[in-house]
Coordinates of C-alpha atoms and ligand atoms in Angstrom, one line a residue:
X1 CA 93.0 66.6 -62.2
X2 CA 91.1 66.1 -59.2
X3 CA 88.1 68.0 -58.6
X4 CA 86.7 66.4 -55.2
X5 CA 88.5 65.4 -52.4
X6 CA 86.1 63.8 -49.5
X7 CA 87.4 64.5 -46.5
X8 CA 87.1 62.1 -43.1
X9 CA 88.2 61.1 -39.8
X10 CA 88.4 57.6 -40.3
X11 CA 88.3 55.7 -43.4
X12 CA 87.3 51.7 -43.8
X13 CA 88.5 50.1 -45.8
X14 CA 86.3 46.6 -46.3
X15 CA 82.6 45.6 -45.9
X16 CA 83.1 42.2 -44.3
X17 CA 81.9 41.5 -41.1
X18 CA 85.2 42.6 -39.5
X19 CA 85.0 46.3 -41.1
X20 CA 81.0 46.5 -40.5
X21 CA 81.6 45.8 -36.7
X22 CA 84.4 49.0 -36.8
X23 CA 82.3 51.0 -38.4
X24 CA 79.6 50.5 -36.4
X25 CA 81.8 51.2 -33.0
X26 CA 83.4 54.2 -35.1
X27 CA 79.7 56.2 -35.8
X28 CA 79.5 56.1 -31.9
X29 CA 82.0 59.0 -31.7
X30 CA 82.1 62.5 -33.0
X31 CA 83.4 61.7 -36.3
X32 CA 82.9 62.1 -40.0
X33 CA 83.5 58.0 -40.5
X34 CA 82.7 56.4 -43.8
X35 CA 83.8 52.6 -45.0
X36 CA 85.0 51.2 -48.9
X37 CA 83.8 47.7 -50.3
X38 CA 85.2 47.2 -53.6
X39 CA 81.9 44.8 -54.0
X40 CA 78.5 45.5 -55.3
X41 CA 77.1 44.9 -52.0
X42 CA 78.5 44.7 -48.1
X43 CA 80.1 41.2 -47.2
X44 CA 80.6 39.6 -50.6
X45 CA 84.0 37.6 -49.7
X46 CA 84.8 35.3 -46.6
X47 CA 82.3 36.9 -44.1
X48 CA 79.6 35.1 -46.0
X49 CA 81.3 31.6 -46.5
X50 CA 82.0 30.3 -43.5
X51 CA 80.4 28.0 -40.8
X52 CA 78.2 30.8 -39.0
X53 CA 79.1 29.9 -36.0
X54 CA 79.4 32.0 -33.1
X55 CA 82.4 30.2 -31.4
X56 CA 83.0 30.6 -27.4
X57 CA 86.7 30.6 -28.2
X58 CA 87.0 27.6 -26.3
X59 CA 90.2 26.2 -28.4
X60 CA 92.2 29.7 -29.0
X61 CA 95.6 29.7 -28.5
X62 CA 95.7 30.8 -24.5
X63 CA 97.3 33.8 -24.0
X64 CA 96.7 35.7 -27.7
X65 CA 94.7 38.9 -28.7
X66 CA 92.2 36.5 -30.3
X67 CA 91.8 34.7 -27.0
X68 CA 91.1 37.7 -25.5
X69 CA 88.6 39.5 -28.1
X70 CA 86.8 35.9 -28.3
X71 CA 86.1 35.8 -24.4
X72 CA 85.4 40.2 -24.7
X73 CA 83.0 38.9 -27.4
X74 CA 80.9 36.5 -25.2
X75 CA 79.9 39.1 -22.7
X76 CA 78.9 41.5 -26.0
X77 CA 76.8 39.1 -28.1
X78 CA 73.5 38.9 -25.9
X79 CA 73.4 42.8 -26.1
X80 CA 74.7 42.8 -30.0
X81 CA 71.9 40.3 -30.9
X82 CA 69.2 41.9 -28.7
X83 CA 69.9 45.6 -29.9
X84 CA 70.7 44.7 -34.2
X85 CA 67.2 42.2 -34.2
X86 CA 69.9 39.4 -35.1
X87 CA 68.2 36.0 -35.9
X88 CA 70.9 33.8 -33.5
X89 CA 70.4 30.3 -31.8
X90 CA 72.5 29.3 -28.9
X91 CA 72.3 25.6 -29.9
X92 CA 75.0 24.7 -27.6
X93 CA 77.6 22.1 -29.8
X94 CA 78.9 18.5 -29.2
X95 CA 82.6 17.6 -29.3
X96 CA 82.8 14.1 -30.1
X97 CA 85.8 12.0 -29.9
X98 CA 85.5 9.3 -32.4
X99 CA 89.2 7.1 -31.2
X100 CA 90.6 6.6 -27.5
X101 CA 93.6 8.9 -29.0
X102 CA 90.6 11.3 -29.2
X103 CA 89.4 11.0 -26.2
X104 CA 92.6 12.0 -24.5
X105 CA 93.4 14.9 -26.9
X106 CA 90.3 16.0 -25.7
X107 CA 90.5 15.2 -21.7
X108 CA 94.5 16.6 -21.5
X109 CA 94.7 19.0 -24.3
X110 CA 91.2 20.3 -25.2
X111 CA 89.4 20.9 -21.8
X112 CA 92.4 22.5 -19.8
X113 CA 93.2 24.9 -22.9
X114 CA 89.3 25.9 -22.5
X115 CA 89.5 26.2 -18.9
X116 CA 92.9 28.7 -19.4
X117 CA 90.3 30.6 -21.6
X118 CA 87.2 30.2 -19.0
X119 CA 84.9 28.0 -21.1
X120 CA 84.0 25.6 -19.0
X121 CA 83.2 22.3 -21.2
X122 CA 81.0 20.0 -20.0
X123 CA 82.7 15.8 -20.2
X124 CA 80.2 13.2 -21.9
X125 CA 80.0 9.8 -21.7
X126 CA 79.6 8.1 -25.1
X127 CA 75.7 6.6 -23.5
X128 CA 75.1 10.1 -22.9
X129 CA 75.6 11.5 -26.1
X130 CA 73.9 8.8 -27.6
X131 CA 70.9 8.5 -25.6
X132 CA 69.9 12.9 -26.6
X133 CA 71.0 12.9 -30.2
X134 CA 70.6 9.2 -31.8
X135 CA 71.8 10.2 -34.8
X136 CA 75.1 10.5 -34.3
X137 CA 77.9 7.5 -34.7
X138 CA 77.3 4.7 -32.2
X139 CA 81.0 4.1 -32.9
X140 CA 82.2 7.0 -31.0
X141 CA 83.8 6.6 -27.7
X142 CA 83.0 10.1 -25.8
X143 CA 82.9 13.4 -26.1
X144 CA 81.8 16.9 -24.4
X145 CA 79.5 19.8 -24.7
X146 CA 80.0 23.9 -25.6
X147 CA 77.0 25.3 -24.3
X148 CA 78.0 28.5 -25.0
X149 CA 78.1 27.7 -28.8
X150 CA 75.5 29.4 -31.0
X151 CA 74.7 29.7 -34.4
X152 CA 73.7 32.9 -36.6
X153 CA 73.7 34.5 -40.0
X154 CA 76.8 36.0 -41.4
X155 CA 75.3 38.1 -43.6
X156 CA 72.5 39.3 -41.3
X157 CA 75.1 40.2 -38.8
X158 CA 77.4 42.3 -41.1
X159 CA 74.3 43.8 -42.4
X160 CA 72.9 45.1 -39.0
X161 CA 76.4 46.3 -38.1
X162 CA 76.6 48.6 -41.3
X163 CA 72.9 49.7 -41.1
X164 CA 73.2 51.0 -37.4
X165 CA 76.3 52.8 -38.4
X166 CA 74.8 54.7 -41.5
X167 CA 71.9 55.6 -39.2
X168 CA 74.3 56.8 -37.0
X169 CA 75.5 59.0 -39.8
X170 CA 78.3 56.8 -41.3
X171 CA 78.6 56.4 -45.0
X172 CA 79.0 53.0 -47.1
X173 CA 80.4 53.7 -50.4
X174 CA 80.2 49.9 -52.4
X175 CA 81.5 48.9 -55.9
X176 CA 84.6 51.6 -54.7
X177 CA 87.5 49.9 -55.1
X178 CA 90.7 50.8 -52.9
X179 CA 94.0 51.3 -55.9
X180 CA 96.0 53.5 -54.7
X181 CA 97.6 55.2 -51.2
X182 CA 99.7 58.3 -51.0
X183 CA 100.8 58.7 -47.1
X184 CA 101.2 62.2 -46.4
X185 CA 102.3 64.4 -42.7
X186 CA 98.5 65.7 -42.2
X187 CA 96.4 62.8 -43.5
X188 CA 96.4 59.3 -45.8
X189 CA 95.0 59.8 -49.0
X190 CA 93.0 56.7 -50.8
X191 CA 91.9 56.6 -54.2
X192 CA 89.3 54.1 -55.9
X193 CA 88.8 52.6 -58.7
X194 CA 86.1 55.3 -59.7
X195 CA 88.1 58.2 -59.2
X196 CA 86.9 58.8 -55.8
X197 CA 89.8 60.5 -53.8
X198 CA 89.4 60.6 -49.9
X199 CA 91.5 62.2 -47.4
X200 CA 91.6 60.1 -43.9
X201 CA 93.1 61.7 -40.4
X202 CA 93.5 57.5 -39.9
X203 CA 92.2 54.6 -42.3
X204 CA 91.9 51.5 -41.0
X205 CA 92.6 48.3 -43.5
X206 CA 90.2 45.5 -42.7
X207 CA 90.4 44.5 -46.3
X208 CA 90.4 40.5 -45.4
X209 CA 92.8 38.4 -47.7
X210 CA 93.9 41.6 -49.2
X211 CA 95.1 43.1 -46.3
X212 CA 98.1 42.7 -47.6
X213 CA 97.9 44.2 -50.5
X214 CA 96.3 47.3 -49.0
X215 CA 99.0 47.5 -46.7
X216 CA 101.6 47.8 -49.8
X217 CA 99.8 50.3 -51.5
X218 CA 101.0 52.4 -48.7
X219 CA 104.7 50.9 -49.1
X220 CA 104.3 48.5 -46.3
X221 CA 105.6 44.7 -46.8
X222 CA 105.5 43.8 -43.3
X223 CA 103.0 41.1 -43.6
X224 CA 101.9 38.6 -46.5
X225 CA 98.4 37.1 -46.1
X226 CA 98.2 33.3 -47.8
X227 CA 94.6 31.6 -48.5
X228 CA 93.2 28.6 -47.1
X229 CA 90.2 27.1 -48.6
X230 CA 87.4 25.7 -47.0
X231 CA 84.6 23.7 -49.0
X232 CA 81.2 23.3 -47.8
X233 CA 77.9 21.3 -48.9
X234 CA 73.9 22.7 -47.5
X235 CA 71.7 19.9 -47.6
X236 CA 67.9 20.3 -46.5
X237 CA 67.0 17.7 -44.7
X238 CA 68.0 17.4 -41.2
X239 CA 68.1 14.1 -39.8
X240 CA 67.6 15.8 -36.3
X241 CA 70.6 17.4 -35.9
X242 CA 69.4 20.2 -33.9
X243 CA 73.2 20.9 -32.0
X244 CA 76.5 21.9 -33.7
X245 CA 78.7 18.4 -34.2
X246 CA 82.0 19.2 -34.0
X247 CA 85.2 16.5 -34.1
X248 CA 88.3 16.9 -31.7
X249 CA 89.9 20.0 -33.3
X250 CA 93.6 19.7 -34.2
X251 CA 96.2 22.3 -34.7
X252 CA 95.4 23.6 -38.4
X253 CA 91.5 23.6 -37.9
X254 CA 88.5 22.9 -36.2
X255 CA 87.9 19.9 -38.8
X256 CA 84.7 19.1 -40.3
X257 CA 81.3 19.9 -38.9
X258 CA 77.9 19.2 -39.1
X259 CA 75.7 22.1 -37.8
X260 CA 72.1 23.3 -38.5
X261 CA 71.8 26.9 -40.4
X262 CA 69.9 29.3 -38.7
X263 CA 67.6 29.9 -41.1
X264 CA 67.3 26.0 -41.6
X265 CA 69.0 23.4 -43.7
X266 CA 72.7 21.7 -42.8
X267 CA 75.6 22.7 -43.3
X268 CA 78.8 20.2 -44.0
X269 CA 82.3 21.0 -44.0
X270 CA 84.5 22.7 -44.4
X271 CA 88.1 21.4 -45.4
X272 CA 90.9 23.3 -44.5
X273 CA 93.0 23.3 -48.1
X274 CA 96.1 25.4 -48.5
X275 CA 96.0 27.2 -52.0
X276 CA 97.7 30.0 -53.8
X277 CA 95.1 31.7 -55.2
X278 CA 93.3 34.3 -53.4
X279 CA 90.1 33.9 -55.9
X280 CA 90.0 30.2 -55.7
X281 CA 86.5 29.3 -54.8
X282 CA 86.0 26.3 -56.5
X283 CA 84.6 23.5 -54.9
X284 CA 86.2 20.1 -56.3
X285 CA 85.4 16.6 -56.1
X286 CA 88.2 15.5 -54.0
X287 CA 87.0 18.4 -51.6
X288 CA 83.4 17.0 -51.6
X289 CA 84.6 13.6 -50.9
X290 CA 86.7 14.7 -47.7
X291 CA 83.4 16.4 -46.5
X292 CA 81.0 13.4 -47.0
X293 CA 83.9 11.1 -45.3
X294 CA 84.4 13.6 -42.2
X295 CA 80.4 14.0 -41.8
X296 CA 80.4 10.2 -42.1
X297 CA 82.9 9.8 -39.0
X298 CA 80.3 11.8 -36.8
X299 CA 76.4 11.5 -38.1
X300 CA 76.3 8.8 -40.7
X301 CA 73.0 9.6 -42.2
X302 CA 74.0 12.7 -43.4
X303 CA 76.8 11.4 -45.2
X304 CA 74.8 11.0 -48.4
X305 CA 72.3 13.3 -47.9
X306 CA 71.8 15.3 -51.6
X307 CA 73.4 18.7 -51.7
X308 CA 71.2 21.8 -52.8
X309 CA 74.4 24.1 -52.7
X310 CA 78.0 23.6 -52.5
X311 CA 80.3 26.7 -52.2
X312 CA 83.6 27.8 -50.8
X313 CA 85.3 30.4 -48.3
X314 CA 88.8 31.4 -47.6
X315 CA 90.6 32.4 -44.6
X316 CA 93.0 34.8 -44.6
X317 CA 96.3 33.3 -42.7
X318 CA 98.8 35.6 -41.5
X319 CA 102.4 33.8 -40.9
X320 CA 102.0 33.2 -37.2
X321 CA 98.5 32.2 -37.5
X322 CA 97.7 35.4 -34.7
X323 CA 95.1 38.8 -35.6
X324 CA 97.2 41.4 -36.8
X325 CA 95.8 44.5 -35.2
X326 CA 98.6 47.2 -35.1
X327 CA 99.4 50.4 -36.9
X328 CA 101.4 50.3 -40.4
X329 CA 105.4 50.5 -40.2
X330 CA 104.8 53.1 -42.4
X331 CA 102.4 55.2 -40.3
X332 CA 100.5 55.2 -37.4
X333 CA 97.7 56.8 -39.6
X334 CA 96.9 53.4 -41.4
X335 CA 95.9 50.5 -39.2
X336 CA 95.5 46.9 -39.5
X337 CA 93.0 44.8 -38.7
X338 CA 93.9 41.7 -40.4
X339 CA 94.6 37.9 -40.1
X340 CA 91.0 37.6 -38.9
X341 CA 91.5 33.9 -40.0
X342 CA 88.9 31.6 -38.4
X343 CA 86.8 33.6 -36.1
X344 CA 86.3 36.6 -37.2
X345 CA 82.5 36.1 -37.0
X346 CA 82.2 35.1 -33.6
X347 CA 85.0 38.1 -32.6
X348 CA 83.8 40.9 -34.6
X349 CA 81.7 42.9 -31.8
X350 CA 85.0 42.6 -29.5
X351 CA 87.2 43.9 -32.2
X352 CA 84.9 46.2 -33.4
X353 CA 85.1 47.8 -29.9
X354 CA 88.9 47.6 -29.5
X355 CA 89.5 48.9 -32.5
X356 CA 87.1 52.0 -32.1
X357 CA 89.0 52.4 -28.5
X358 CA 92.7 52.4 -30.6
X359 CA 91.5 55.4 -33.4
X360 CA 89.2 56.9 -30.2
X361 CA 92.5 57.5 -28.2
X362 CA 94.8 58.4 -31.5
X363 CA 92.6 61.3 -32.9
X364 CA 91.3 62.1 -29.3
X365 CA 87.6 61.8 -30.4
X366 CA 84.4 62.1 -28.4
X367 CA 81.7 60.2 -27.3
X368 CA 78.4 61.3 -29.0
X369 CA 75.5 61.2 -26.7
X370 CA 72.5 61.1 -29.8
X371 CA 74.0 57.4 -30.3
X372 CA 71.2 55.5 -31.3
X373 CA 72.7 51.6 -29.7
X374 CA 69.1 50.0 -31.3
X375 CA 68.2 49.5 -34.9
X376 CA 64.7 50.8 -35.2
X377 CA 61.6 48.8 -34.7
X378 CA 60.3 49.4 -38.6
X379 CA 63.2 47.6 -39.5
X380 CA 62.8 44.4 -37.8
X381 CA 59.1 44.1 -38.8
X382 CA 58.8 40.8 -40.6
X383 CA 56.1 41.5 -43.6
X384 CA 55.3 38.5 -43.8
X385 CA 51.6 38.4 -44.5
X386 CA 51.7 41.1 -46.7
X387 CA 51.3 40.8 -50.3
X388 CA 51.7 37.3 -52.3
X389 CA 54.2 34.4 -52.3
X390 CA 56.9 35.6 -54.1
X391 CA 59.7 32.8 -53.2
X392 CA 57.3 29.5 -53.3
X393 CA 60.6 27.5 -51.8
X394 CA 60.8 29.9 -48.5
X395 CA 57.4 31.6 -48.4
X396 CA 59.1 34.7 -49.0
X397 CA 56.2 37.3 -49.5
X398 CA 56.4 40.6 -51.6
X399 CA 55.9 42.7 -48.6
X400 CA 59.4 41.2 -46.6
X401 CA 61.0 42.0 -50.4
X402 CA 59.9 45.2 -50.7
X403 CA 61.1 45.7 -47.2
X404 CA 64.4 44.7 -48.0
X405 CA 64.6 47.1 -51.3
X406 CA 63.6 49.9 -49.1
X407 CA 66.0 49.3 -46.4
X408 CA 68.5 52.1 -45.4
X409 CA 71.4 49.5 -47.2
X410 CA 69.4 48.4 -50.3
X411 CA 70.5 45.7 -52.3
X412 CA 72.2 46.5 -55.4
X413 CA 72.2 42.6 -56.8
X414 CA 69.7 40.1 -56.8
X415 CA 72.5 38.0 -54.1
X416 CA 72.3 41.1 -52.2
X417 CA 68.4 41.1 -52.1
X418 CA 68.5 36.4 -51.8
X419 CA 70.4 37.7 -48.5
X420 CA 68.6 39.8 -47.2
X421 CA 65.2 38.1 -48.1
X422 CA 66.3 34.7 -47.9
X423 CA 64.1 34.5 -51.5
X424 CA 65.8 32.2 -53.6
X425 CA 67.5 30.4 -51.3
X426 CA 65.2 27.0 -51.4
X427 CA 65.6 23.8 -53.5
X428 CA 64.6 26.1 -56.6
X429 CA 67.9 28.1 -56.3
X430 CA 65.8 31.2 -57.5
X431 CA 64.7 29.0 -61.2
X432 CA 61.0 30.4 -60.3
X433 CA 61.0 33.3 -58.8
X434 CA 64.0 35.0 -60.4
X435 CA 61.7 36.8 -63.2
X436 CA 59.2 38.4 -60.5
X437 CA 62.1 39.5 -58.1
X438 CA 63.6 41.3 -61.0
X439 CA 60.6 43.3 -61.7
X440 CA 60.1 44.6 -58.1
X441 CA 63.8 45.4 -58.1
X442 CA 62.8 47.5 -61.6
X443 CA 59.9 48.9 -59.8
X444 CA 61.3 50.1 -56.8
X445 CA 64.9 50.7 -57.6
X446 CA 64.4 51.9 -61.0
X447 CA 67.4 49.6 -62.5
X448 CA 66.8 47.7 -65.9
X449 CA 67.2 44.4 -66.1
X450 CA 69.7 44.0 -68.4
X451 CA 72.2 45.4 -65.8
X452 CA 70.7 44.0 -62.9
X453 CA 73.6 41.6 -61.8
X454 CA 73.3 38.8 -59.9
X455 CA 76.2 39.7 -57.9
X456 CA 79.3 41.0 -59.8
X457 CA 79.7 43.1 -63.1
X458 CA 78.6 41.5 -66.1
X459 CA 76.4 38.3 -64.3
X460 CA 72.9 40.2 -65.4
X461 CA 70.7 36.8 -65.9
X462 CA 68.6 38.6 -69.0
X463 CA 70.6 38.3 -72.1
X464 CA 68.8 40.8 -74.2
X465 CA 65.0 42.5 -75.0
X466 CA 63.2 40.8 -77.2
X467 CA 62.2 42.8 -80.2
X468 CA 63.6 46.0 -78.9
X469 CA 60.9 45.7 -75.7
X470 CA 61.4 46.2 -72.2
X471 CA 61.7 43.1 -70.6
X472 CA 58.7 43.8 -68.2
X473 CA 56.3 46.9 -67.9
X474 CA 57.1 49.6 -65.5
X475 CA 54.6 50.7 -63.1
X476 CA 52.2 48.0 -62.9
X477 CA 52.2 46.0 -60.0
X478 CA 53.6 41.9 -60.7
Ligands
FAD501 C1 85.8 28.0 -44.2 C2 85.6 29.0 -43.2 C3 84.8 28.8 -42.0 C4 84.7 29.8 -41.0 N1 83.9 29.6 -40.0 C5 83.8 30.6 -39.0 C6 82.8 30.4 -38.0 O1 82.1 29.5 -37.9 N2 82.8 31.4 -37.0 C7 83.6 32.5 -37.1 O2 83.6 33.3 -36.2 N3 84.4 32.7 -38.1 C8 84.5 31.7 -39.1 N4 85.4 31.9 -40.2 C9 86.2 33.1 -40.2 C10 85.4 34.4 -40.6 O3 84.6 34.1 -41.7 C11 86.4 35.5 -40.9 O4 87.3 35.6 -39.8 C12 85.7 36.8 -41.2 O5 84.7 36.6 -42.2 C13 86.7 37.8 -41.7 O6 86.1 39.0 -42.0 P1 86.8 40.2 -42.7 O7 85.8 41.3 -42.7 O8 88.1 40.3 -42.1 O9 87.1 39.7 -44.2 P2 86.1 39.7 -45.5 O10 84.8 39.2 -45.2 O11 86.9 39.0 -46.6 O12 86.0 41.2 -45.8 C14 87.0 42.0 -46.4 C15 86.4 42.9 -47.4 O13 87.4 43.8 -48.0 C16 87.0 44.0 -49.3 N5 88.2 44.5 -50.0 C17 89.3 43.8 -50.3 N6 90.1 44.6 -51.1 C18 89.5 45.8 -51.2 C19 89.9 47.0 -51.9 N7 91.0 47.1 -52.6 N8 89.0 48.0 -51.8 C20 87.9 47.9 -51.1 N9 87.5 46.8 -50.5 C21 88.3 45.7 -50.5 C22 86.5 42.7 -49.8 O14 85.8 42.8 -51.0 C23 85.8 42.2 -48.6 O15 84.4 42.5 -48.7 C24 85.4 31.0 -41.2 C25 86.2 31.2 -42.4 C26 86.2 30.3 -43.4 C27 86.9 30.6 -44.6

């Protein structure tokens, strides 16, 4: 029997950066709004594995919603960034044409389908290119520049998004699994995987590659979501590249790139492999090889350069490629927000605002005027000189990780904390500092180590206390 049913305006349903960005645009209204992640933490699946860049939408298909949102996007980042404290560099990005067949996919193809969708690109000669970045190919024939091409951090963005919306009063419920959907006259129910029941006036699916799958809990088969896989390497050493390095993009993908990671480090890849599974996140030889080769074509010092991480991501591609952002043919109480497949990232402020426009005009809600549009200056503090090294790789100190474990969206795994910190994310990989983390997450979150995960159930790194002792005193300071 259920004892508890929660009930809310608007329901989300995934912690990705597409469903952080809604929430965040929902909490502006008068609303009881509150948002599902089946994850330990937010932004666990694609919205963490992918290029970080934010993209000017220079090569969208003219004409489409995600041509539009991308171009509604550029006017909204400067004020996203400035307002959420989001670490962002507008590095601008080279398009380099490596054949003549290139050069004129670029000149009759590329540049007029940006001008249709008012990015002006800017044509380079190949002594041009080659006289302000020496590193890349001498063997290339020509090419252009995006200057409206930035880089940021995924995580950092989907982050903000979700913190401004639970001080805005939102809730985040993580490790809540969505299993089951009854639609009824007044409102949708949803059920989790703990039990939770909620009943939503409208829920909005923004559950990624299982979109889908969300959509036929409700009975609705209108749409199948299929995964394609994109491998990346992060190497360390830089070679100079200080600008994105993108090839000519073709009709499945924007090929591989070479482009610098905001918080430093390069980052290689990705392919763009059609698979079946929607949990395949293997990388693979073959994969690897395809990256080094591609990277090769456009800076050939970083083809070899040694990897300190190699990971995957997968896009979630509807049948006609396009954003899926309608209501259910089942009800107009449950809409989607799905097919997000390659730019989500560099969309998400413009979708978060259209959306919150849609379920604004279809439950008639109000503007609230106590919206607080800035995340508060304690949060954006850096900490940095206070306390000890704790991360020797990064510097990390223990005042920026004690920061992090009192934020309003603590970490709830040591990935989630490596995210938020960037602790553990040098050439160590978290070998040294691991043990020390673990005991200021006992300290200030009161959780034992032994079910301390690194990210999903059952990946605690302690296998046991030894002789029946806890792992590391309580209380006293590491
Ligand atoms: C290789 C690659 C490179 C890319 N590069 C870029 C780029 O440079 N710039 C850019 O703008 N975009 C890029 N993208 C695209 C971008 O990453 C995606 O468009 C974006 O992350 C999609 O976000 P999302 O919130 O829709 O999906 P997700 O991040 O997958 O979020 C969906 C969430 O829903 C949750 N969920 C699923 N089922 C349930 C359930 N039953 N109950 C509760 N929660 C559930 C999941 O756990 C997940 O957290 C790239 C993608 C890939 C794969």
């Amino acid at each position: 029997m259920v004892k508890d049913i929660r009930r809310v305006d608007v329901l989300v349903i995934g912690g990705g950066v597409v469903g952080s960005a809604i929430l965040r645009e929902l909490s502006r209204y008068h609303a009881r709004v509150a948002l599902l992640e089946r994850n330990p933490d937010i932004c666990e699946c694609t919205s963490k594995s992918n290029s970080a860049i934010v993209h000017t939408g220079f090569d969208a298909p003219p004409g489409t919603l995600e041509a539009r949102l991308l171009a509604e996007a550029r006017e909204l980042w400067p004020q996203v960034i400035e307002r959420l404290h989001i670490p962002y560099l507008q590095t601008g990005a080279l398009l380099i044409a490596t054949s003549d067949e290139e050069l004129n996919t670029l000149a009759n193809e590329i540049i007029p389908k940006a001008e249709r969708n008012g990015v002006a690109l800017k044509r380079l000669t190949r002594a041009e290119i080659l006289e302000n970045a020496s590193y890349i190919n001498p063997a290339i024939v020509g090419g252009a520049l995006v200057e409206g091409e930035g880089i940021i951090d995924p995580f950092w963005t989907t982050r903000a998004y979700c913190e401004s919306a639970v001080l805005n009063g939102a809730r985040v419920f993580t490790s809540e699994s969505v299993v089951g959907m009854s639609v009824e006259e007044s409102h949708i129910s949803v059920h989790t995987s703990s039990g939770l029941v909620f009943a939503a006036s409208l829920v909005v699916n923004a559950a990624g590659l299982w979109s889908d799958e969300i959509a036929r809990l409700a009975g609705d088969y209108s749409f199948t979501l299929t995964p394609r896989k994109g491998q990346f390497i992060i190497v360390e050493e830089d070679h100079g590249v200080s600008q994105i390095i993108l090839p000519v993009p073709n009709r499945i993908s924007k090929g591989i790139l070479v482009t610098p990671i905001v918080f430093g480090g390069v980052l290689l890849g990705p392919t763009a492999e059609e698979v079946e599974d929607k949990c395949d996140l293997a990388t693979t030889a073959g994969g690897l090889q395809q990256i080094r080769q591609g990277v090769a074509k456009l800076v050939p010092a970083m083809a070899g350069a040694a990897s300190v991480r190699q990971f995957a991501g997968l896009r979630a591609v509807s049948r006609t490629g396009e954003y899926i952002v309608r209501p259910s043919s089942v009800s107009e109480r449950l809409l989607h927000v799905a097919g997000i497949r390659s730019t989500g990232l560099s969309a998400s402020p413009a979708i978060g605002r259209y959306v919150g426009e849609l379920v604004r005009h279809q439950l008639e809600l109000a503007l609230r005027d106590d919206f607080v549009e800035e995340l508060p200056e304690y949060l954006t503090e850096t900490h940095a000189d206070e306390g000890d090294v704790i991360c020797l790789c990064r510097s990390i100190t223990r005042g920026e990780i004690l920061a992090a474990l009192r934020s309003p969206l603590p970490p709830e795994t040591l990935d989630g904390l490596k995210r938020r910190t960037g602790a553990m994310l040098g050439d160590c990989q978290g070998n040294i500092c691991m043990p020390r983390l673990m005991q200021l997450f006992q300290q200030q979150r009161g959780c034992d180590p032994l079910s301390l995960n690194k990210n999903y159930a059952g990946s605690s790194p302690v296998v046991a206390h030894v002789s029946g002792k806890q792992p590391y005193a309580t209380g006293g300071e590491v």
